[in-house]
Amino acid sequence: MEHFIDVVLPIPLEKLFTYKISEQESDFLKEGMRVAVPFGKSKIYTALVYKIHQTAPEVYEPKEIHQILDETPIVTQTQFKHWQWIANYYMCTLGEVVRSALPSAFLLESETLILPNKMDAIDESELKDEEFLILEALRYQSAIKINEIVGIIDRKNVLPIVNKLVAKKAIQLKEEIYEQYKPKLVRYVKLGEQYSSEEALETLLNSLTRAPKQSQVVLSLFSIQAKSKKPIKVTDLETESGGSKAVIKSLIEKGILNEYHIQTDRVQYDNASTRQKEIHLNDSQLEALKTIQHTFEENKVCLLYGVTSSGKTEVYIKLLEEALSNGKQALYLLPEIALTSQLINRLQAYFGDKVSVYHSKYSIHERVEVWNNVLKQKEKAQIVIGARSALFLPFSNLGIVVVDEEHESSFKQFDPAPRYHARDAAIVLANFQDSNCVLGSATPSIESYKNANNGKYGLAEMKHRFGNVLMPDIELVDIKEATRKKRMKGHFSERLLEEISEVLNEGEQIILFQNRRGFAPIIECTTCGHSSQCPNCDVSLTYHQFKNQLRCHYCGYHMALQLACEACGSNTLDKKGFGTEQVEQELEQLFPKARVGRMDLDTTRGKYAYEKIITSFEQHEMDILVGTQMVTKGLDFRNVSLVGIMNADTLLNFPDYRAHERSFQLLTQVAGRAGRTKKRGKVLVQTYNPYHQILQQVSNTDFEKMYSEQLYEREQYKYPPELRIIKVTLKDKDYNKLNEASQWFANSLRNVLNDTVLGPEFPVVSRIRRLYLKNIILKVQKDKSIVQTKNSIKRIEKSFNAISQYKSVKVVYNVDHI
Ligand code: ADP
Ligand code: ZN
Ligand code: ZN
């Protein structure tokens, strides 16, 4: 009898591919194991075994596999089922899902580039001859393709050897960026409590008359304190007092000074004494927890709608604890890795080393480690915190899935396929795993809130901030008049400047939100109106002051800033619009003494870049943090009493049916960063249009009104959640061909489906990376079978692909496009 396997190749193939195996191989292999297989003329891929059987394929002679790569499966049946669902629902291939689901180290192929790993010194005596040869080759070349290794060690089956070198950390794969960052511990001091009264202090100073150095240190501490209310660093005290480390140490030992650390929790929690022992929920948290548990009993998803700083995290912790005590695994999804560092600390403080982190900025080694720990149900990975890709991990025993900040649109993957929504895919995952699922937000999405209102989900609410902290006071500042009368200083109204000065004087911190990165998005010639365009995309280049460059935000193209207009040669170039970099610079002029930092895409590249900025802000090394969207999300800073929104209008005027919902969410979230402790926070929103309904709803914290108005509009104008949207994008280098092809596609859709078909139309940016784009929007009624509709679309695509002149045109689907 002959034996075969169907495998998933990590490429966009519609079908599984069949290979021939021996009888022994058939006995050994299990579904979910990896094999190295030849493909095409000379390629080698890592493929996943999907099915083992005895039926020969009809249309081609199957090749033999090169090698089996695993001893036990690395992918479970439930994962396959979930991935198949993703492929079907989001209209892509299983191979595309596999490619984004598995850590790249699991998917070596002939084209993968490998590099020596400089971080780890390797013990050569432990290397096999062939491994040694590969490392030798890497000494003389900075990178080699796996294909080339075939020649170096003169054999075909190289993937197992390369896999071993990866496991030994002797090599790394091309896309890796390594960066080492040891978070620093900053030591602070304050005077012991017992010396807070004036008398006690005088007695203290008298007792120190014979220790002049110590007394000098105490006096210096006093004078620093008088100047500012900020925490005092040991290093600052040393400089100011001229006292040595030893003097300060002896004062600490005597208990005259108290030493403390801010953010000591950034290190591992191996020390049980620093662990947070217990959390006592307040009444409204208890109430919410009960509602959630009750919903779980009915096998429903629960939405936790709790205002900013109401203590949602503590409720999640209780839910995680419950799952763990039942011996289950837990998954905690976050939209953005920017958030994870603070959350990791909070969860580690409570759960110690049962918490693992998984996201794309982690190295292959770390990702493979977490994968294996989850697969083996190790205690270390009982709780996994991660961005959207964490939902692909090999869980086998999930008890709870938490989707935090469920409203965030970054849960939707835009490119490449699978273009899945992690919140929705997480709900399906929970379902496949018989796990509970809770969605949380201070500003739920219209979809989820509707599901909660009509009983599909449970709804738990927390309407007040924890510890009776007041909701921030939101003030709308009309800048129309001020702009007309030229009373703005740069982009700052007098009102905002006033509040900033006051907060700086109090020694507190400020967050300023600006919707754009870069300095001045566009440099325009005032003589002829020309602005530099990206040669690959249909956008103007944006100016980045830091590098004095013009850059394209779509493809990364950049050029040096020109001194004269490229078109007319005039040197009257002017900056239009403004971004984070410009706000930062204006601040430096307006408040020369303030320490200003910036958080946006440009300043947060690299693995620990977010952490560095967040830590530095937490440790009060900055007074003002200027940032884009990134500063709005879930961060919990103790000392921020003012949040300023530089310009709310660019958000509101965005041409998109979700612009209003998003503006409400974003403004409410960023406002929520203010005043999270005792003092009431202040939020100033600069706008040309203070009577806009959304701004009114934000300032009155009126979510219900926003929800009902938006829902009404969606019903009127036929948008989700009233119906589903499938966006079909066609791409080609040739403008005319694209026009023709997309017209053909849209006509066919109209003929076959009786759903609303809009377009084809050029999007706002109609050319990206040298390809023209055209969109067709399909609005599918909710009561119709989405499966049938998708099948019809796929059939149309088949006929489309059969037309020879359209061969080069790429078709991309985005289901539930947001
Ligand atoms: P949210 O996630 O809803 O914005 P958080 O969970 O960050 O709110 O809670 C806000 C603050 O209140 C945090 O500093 C948190 O530590 C504190 N907090 C919330 N619940 C409790 C509790 N039960 N006991 C002690 N502190 C709490
Ligand atoms: Zn010009
Ligand atoms: Zn470009």
Tab-separated table of C-alpha atoms and ligand atoms in Angstrom, residues 525-530 565-570 573, ligand 2:
chain	number	residue	atom	x	y	z
A	525	CYS	CA	6.095	76.197	-2.297
A	526	THR	CA	4.272	79.472	-1.705
A	527	THR	CA	5.123	80.662	-5.216
A	528	CYS	CA	3.803	77.818	-7.333
A	529	GLY	CA	2.052	75.580	-4.811
A	530	HIS	CA	4.215	72.552	-5.565
A	565	CYS	CA	11.237	74.375	-4.972
A	566	GLU	CA	11.838	71.464	-7.365
A	567	ALA	CA	9.263	72.858	-9.759
A	568	CYS	CA	9.917	76.602	-9.976
A	569	GLY	CA	13.192	77.034	-8.113
A	570	SER	CA	11.800	79.572	-5.670
A	573	LEU	CA	8.997	76.965	0.987
B	2	ZN	ZN	7.515	76.439	-6.709
